[in-house]
Coordinates of C-alpha atoms in Angstrom, one line a residue:
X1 CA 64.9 203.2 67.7
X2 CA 63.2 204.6 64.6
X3 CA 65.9 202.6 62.6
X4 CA 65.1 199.3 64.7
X5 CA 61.6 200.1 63.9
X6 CA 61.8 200.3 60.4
X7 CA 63.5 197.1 59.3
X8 CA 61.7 195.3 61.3
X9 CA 58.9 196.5 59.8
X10 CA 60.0 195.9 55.9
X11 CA 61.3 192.7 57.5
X12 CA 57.9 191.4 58.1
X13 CA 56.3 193.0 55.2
X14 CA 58.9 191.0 52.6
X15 CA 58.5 187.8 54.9
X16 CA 54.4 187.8 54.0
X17 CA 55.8 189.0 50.3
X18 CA 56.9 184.9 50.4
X19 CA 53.2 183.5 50.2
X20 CA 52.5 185.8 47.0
X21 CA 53.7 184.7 43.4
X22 CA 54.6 188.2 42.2
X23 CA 57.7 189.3 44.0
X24 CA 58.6 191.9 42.0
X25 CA 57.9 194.5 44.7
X26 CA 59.9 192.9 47.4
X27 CA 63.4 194.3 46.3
X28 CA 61.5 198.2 46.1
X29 CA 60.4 198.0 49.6
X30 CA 63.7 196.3 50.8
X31 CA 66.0 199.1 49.0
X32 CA 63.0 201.8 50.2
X33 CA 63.7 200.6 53.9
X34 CA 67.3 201.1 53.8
X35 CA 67.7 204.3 52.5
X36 CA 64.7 205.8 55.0
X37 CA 66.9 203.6 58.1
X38 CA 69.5 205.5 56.4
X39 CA 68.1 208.7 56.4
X40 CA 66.8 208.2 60.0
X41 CA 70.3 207.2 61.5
X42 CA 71.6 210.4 59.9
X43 CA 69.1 212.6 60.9
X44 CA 70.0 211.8 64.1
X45 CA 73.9 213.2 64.4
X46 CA 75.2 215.1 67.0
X47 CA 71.7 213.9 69.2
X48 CA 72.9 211.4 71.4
X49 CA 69.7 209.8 71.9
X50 CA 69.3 207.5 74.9
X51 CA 66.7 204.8 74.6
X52 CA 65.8 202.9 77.6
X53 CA 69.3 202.7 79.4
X54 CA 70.3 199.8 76.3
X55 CA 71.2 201.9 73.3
X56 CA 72.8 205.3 72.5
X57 CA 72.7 206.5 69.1
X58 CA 75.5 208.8 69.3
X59 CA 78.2 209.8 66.1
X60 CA 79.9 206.4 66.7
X61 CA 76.5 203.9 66.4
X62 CA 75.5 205.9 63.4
X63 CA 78.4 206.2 61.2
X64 CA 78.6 202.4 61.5
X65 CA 75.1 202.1 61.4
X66 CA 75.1 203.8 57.8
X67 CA 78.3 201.7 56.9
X68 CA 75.9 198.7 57.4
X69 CA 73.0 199.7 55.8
X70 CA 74.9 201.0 52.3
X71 CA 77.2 197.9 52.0
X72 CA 73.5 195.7 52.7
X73 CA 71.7 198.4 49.8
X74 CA 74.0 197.5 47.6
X75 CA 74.5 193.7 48.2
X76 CA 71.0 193.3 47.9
X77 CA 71.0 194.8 44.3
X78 CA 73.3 192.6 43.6
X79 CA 71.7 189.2 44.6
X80 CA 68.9 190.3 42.8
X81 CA 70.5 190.8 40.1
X82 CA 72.0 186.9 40.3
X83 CA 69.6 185.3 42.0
X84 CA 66.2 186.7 41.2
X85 CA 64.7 184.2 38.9
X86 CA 66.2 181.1 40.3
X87 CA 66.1 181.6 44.3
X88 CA 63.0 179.9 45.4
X89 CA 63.6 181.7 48.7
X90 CA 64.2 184.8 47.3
X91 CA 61.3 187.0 49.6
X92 CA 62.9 185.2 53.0
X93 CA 66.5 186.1 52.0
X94 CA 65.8 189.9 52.0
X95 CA 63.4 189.0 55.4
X96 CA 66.4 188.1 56.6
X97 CA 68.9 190.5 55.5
X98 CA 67.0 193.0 57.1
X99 CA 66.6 191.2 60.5
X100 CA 69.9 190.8 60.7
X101 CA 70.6 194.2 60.5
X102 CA 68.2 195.4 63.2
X103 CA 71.2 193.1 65.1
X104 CA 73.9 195.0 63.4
X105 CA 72.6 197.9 64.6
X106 CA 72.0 197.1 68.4
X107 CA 76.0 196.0 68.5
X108 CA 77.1 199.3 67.6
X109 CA 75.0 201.4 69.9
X110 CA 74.3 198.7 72.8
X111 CA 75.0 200.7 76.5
X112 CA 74.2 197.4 78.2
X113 CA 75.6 194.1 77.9
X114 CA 72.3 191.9 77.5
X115 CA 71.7 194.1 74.4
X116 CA 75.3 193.2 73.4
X117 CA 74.2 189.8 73.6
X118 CA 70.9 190.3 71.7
X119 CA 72.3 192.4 69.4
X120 CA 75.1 189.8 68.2
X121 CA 72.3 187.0 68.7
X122 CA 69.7 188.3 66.1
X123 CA 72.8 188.8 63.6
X124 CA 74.7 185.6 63.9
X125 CA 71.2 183.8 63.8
X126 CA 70.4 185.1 60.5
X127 CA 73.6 184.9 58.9
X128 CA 73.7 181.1 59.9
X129 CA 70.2 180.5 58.0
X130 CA 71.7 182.5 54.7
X131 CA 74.7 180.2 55.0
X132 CA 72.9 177.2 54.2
X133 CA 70.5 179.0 51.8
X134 CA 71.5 176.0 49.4
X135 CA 69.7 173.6 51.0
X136 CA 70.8 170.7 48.0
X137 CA 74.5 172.2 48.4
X138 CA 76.3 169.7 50.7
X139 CA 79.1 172.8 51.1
X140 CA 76.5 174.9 52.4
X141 CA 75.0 172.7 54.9
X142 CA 78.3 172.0 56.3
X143 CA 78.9 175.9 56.2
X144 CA 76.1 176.6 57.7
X145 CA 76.1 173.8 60.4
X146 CA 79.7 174.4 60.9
X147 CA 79.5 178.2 61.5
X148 CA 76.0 177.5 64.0
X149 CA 78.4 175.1 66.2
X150 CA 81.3 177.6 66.3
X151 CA 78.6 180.0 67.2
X152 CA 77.2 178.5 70.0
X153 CA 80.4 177.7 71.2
X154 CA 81.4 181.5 71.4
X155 CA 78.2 182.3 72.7
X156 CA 79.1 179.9 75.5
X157 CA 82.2 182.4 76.4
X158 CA 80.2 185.6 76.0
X159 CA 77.4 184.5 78.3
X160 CA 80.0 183.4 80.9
X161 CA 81.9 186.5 80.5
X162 CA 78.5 188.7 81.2
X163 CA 77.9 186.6 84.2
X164 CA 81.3 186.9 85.7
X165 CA 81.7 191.1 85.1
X166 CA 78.1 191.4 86.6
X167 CA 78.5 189.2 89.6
X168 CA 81.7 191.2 90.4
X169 CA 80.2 195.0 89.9
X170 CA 76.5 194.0 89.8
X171 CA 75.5 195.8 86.6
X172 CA 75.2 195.1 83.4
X173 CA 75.5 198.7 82.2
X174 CA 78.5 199.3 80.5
X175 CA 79.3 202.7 82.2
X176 CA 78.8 201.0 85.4
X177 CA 81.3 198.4 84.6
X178 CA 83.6 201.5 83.8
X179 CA 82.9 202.8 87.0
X180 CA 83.8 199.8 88.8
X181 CA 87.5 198.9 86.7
X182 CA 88.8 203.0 87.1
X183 CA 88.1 202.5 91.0
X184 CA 89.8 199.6 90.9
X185 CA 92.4 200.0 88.1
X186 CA 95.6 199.8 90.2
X187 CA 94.7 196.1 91.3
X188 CA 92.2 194.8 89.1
X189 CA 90.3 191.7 90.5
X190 CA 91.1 188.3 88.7
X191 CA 87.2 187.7 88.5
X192 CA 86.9 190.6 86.4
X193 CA 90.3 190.1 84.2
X194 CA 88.5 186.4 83.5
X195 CA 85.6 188.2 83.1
X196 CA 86.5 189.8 80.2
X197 CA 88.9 187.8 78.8
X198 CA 85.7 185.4 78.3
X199 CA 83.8 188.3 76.7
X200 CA 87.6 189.0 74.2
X201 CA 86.9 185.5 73.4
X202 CA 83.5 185.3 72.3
X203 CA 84.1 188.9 70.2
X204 CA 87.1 187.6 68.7
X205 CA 85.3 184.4 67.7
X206 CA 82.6 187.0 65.8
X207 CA 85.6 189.1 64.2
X208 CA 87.7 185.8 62.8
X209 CA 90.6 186.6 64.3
X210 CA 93.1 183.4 65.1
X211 CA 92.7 181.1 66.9
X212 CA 89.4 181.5 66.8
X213 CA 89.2 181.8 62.6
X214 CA 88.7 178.2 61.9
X215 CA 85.1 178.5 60.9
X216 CA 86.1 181.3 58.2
X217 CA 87.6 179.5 55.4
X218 CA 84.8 177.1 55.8
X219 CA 81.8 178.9 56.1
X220 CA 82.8 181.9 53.4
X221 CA 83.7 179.2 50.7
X222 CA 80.6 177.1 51.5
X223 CA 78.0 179.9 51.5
X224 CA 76.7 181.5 48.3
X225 CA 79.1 184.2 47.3
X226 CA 76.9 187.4 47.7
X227 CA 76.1 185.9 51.2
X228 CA 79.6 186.0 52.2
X229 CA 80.3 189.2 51.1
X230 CA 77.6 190.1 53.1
X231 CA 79.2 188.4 55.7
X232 CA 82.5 189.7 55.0
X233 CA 81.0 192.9 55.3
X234 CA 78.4 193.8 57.2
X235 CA 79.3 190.5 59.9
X236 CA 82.9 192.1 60.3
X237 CA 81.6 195.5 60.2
X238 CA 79.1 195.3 63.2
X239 CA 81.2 192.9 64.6
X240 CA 84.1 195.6 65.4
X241 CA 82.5 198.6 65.7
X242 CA 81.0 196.6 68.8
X243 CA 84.3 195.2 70.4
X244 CA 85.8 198.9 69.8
X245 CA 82.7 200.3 71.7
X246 CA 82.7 197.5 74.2
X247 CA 86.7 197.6 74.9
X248 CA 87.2 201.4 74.5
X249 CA 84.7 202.9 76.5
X250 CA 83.9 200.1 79.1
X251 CA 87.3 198.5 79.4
X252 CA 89.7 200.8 79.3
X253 CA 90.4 201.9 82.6
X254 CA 91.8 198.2 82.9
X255 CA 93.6 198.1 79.2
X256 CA 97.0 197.0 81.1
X257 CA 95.7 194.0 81.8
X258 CA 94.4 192.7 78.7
X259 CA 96.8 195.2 75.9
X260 CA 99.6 192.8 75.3
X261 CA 96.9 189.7 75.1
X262 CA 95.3 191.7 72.5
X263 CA 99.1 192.1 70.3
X264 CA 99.4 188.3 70.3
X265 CA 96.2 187.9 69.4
X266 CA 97.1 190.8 66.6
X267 CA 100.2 189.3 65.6
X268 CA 99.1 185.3 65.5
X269 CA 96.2 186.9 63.4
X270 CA 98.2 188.6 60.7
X271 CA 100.7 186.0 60.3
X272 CA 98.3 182.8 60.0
X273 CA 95.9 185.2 57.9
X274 CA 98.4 186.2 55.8
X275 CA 100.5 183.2 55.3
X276 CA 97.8 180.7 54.6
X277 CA 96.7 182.8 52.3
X278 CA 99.9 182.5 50.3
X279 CA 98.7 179.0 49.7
X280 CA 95.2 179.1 48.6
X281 CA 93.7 178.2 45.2
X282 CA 90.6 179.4 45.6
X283 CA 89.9 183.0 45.7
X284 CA 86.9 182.7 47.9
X285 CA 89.1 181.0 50.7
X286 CA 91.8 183.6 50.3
X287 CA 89.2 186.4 50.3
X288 CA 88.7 184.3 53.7
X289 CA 91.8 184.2 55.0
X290 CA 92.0 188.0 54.0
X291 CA 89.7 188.9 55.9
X292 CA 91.2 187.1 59.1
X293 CA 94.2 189.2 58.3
X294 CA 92.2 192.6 58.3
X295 CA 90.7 191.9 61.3
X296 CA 94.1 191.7 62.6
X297 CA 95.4 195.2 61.4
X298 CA 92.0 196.6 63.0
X299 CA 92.6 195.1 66.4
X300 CA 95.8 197.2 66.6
X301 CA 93.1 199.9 67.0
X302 CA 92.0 198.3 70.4
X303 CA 95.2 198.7 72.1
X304 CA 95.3 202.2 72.0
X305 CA 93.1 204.9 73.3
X306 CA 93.9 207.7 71.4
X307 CA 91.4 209.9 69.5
X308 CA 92.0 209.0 66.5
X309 CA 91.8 205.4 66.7
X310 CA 87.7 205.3 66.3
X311 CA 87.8 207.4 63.4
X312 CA 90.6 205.3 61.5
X313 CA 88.7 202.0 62.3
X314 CA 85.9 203.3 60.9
X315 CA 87.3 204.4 57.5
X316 CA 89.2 200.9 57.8
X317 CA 85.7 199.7 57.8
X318 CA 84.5 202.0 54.6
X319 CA 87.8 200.9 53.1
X320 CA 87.4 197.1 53.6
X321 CA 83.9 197.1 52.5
X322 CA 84.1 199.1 49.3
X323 CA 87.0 196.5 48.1
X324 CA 85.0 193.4 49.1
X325 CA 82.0 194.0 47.4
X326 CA 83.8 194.4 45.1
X327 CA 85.6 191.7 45.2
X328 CA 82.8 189.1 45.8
X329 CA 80.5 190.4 43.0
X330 CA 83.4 189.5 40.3
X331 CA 84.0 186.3 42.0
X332 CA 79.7 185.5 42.1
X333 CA 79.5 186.3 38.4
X334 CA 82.5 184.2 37.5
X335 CA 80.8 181.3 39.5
X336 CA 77.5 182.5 37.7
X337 CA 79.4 181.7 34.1
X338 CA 80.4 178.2 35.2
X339 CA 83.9 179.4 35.4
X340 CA 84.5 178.6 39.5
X341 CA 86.3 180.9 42.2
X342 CA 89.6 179.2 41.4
X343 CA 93.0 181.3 40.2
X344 CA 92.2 180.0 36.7
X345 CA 89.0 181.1 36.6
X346 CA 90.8 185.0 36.2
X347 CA 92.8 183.7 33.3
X348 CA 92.4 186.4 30.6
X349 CA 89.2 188.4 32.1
X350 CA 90.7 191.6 30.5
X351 CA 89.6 190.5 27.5
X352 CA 86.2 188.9 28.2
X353 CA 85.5 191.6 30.1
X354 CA 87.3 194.6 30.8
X355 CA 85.4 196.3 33.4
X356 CA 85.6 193.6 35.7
X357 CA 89.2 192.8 35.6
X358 CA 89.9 196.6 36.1
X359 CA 87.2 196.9 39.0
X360 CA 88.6 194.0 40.7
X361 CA 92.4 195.1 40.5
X362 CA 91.4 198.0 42.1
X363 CA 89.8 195.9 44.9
X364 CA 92.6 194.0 45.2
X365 CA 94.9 196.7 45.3
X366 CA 93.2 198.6 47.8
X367 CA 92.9 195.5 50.1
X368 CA 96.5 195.5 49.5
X369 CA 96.9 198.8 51.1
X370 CA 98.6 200.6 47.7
X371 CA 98.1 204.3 47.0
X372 CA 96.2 205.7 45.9
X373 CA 93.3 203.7 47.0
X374 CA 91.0 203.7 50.1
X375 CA 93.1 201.0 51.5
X376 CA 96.3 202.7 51.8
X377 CA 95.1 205.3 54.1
X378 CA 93.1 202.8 56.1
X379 CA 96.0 200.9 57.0
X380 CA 98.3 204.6 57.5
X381 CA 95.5 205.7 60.0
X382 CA 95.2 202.7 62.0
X383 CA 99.3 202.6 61.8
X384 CA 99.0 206.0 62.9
X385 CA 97.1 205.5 65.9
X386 CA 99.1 202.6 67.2
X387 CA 102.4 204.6 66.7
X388 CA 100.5 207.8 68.6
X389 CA 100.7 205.0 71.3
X390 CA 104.1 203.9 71.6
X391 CA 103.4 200.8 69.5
X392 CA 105.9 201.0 66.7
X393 CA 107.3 197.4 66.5
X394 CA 103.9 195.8 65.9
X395 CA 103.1 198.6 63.3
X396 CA 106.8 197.3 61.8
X397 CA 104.9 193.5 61.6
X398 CA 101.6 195.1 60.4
X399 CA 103.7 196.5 57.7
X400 CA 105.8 193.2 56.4
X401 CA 102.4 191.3 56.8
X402 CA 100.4 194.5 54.5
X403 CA 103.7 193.3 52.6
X404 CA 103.4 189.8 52.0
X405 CA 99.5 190.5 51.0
X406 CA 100.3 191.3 48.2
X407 CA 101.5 188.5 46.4
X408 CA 98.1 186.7 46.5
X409 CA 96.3 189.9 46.2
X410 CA 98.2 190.4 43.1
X411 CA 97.9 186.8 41.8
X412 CA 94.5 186.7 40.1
X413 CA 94.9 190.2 38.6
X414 CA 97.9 189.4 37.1
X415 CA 96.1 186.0 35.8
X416 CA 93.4 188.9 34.5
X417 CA 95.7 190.8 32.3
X418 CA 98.7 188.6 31.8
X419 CA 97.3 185.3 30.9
X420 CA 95.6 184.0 28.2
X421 CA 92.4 182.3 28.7
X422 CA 89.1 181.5 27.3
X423 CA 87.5 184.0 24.7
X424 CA 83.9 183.8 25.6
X425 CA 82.7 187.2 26.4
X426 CA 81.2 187.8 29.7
X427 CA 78.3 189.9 29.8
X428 CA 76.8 191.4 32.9
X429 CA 73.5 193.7 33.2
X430 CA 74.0 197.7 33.0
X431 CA 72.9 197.9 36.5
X432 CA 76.0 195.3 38.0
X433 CA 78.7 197.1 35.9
X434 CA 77.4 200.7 37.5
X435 CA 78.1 199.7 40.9
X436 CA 81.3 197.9 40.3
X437 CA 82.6 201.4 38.6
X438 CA 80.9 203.1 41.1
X439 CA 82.5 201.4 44.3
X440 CA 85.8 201.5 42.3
X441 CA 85.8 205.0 41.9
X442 CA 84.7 205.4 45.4
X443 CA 87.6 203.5 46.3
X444 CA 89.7 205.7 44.5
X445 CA 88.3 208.8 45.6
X446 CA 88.2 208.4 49.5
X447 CA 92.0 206.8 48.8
X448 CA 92.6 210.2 46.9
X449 CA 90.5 212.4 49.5
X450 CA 91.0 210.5 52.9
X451 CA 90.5 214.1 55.1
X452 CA 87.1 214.3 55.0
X453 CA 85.8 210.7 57.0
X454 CA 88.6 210.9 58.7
X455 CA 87.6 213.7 61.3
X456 CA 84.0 212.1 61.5
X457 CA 84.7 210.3 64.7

């Protein structure tokens, strides 16, 4: 609650920070809120603290708590380090980063379903204002619009879902609702299968996975970059950590019924992530269609109910983020130099900048799931799990899909370092090329020293 507490707070204090000229201060006391949510959230471990029946901050909620408030720490250094002296709406945009998280951080700790709702509410609501941000951008208008319909469309599902679950068991507590399925787990009722098939389908909606990704490719190419890594990110993030919580601990007692709908969903997802990625120009829209691909490998983790599947979504979730941010920043700064998000853009960045060619390949290559990067265990773990559970042929898909990646992973980096492009240097500020090396090496090192996250959970 203190967490809650606090960025609402700083979210207030930098939404004022709009009506004064000097807002110089605003990024201190948005980066000053973070690390004390941070250090609250942490302080907290082991503590299980219950507040009000609606939200349990247990070891789960706070290790993706903390995954959200890093990746949005560093993000918003970032946009201020591209943005700072030309975003008129530069105090709002941090109002609303931090608003957003308050969301992120009732949808992984939520015990109740209305505070599922909220929780996903106040985040989707503030990522659909950052969207547009552009307000003379016709691309982010129709971003924006486009991802507010889709929204409201999926909200449509989850609302029906939470009215059809607590009609049947008359709570809308989700240990109640566990209650209910176990007692009724060798004939579950077809009210409640609808019941939360509706609620699979509004979550699924929030995670991009197909056939409910058609917004993605859209709404991440027509936002500004930063905001769709922080989309990519954070969005997913919270997004997963609370259809793993939902799903695991509410739903499981009836995971017959909805498993195999889930390894469709799993396997349409990788394929049409993957494959339409193949095909892409832009390396915005196949960061995009990447990331409908990823949230594919990560819902093998909801079919099983092992121990070990919490703990290898959550480095999944350290592992995506680290590469993203990465790979967003490089892709912002390019579009920053006037050189657009396109393949060609890459041509030759080697030599106009070394740093970011390297940084990014090391994204890429961890997205890719190669060793020794974070992304290579990520996938093993969630692999791992799924196998634990009997499910070795979709792990055998997962793999030719983690496959296929990595031809357009591989395509702008090789454009970096094998082609020859134009020779104007590309200079960034000291600050921007710290946190590239430093997310690359932390990509390197949890790919080199996987052991320690990985008993977290």
């Amino acid at each position: 609650m203190n967490v809650l507490i606090t960025l609402s707070i700083a979210g207030i204090i930098t939404m004022i920070g709009s009506t004064f000229k000097d807002r110089s201060w605003i990024l201190t006391v948005t980066l000053s809120a973070l690390a004390i949510s941070c250090y609250l959230a942490g302080a907290g471990w082991n503590s299980n603290v219950v507040f009000f029946d609606a939200m349990r901050m247990d070891n789960f909620a706070i290790a993706f708590t903390i995954v959200c408030l890093l990746a949005a720490f560093i993000l918003s250094i970032i946009y201020h380090q591209l943005n700072y002296a030309k975003d008129a709406h530069y105090a709002e945009v941090y109002a609303i980063i931090l608003f957003s998280l308050a969301g992120a951080v009732v949808m992984v700790s939520f015990t109740s379903l209305l505070m599922l709702f909220l929780g996903i509410e106040i985040l989707s609501l503030s990522l659909y204002i950052l969207a547009g941000l552009r307000k003379k951008d016709l691309l982010s208008n129709e971003a924006s619009l486009k991802y507010f319909l889709m929204g409201a469309f999926s909200t449509g599902f989850l609302l029906f879902g939470i009215a059809m679950l607590y009609g049947a068991t008359g709570s809308f507590m989700v240990i109640d609702i566990a209650y209910y399925l176990g007692l009724h787990q060798s004939a579950p009722e077809p009210f409640v299968v609808a019941g939360i098939i509706m609620l699979m389908i509004g979550l699924l909606f929030k995670v991009a996975a197909a056939p409910f990704h058609f917004w993605t490719p859209d709404v991440y190419q027509g936002s500004p970059t930063i905001v769709t890594g922080y989309m990519a990110t954070v969005g997913k993030v919270a997004a997963f950590a609370a259809f793993l919580r939902l799903f695991q601990w509410g739903f499981a007692p009836a995971l017959v019924s909805y498993q195999f709908l889930i390894a469709a969903v799993a396997i349409v997802t990788l394929f049409v992530g993957n494959i339409i990625a193949l095909y892409q120009k832009s390396v915005k829209r196949m960061l995009a269609y990447s990331s409908i691909s990823h949230a594919g490998y990560m819902l093998l983790a909801l079919m099983v109910t092992n121990e070990i599947s919490n703990g290898a979504v959550l480095f999944y979730a350290i592992a995506y983020t680290l590469a993203s941010v990465v790979a967003f920043t490089v892709v912002a700064v390019l579009q920053e130099k006037n050189a657009g998000d396109d393949t060609d853009a890459f041509n030759g960045l080697s030599k106009r900048n070394p740093m970011l060619a390297i940084t990014f390949a090391i994204a890429m290559i961890s997205l890719a799931g190669i060793p020794p990067t974070a992304g290579f265990f990520a996938k093993f773990y969630i692999f791992s799990a799924a196998i634990k559970d009997g499910w070795v042929w979709m792990v055998a898909i997962a793999v030719i899909n983690s496959f296929i990646s990595i031809y357009y992973y591989f395509r702008p980096v090789i454009a970096s370092f094998m082609k020859k492009g134009s020779d104007e240097t590309i200079n960034i500020s000291f600050v921007m090329q710290l946190l590239l090396v430093l997310l690359a090496v932390l990509t390197l090192l949890v790919g080199m020293l996987p052991d320690w996250l990985t008993g977290i959970l």
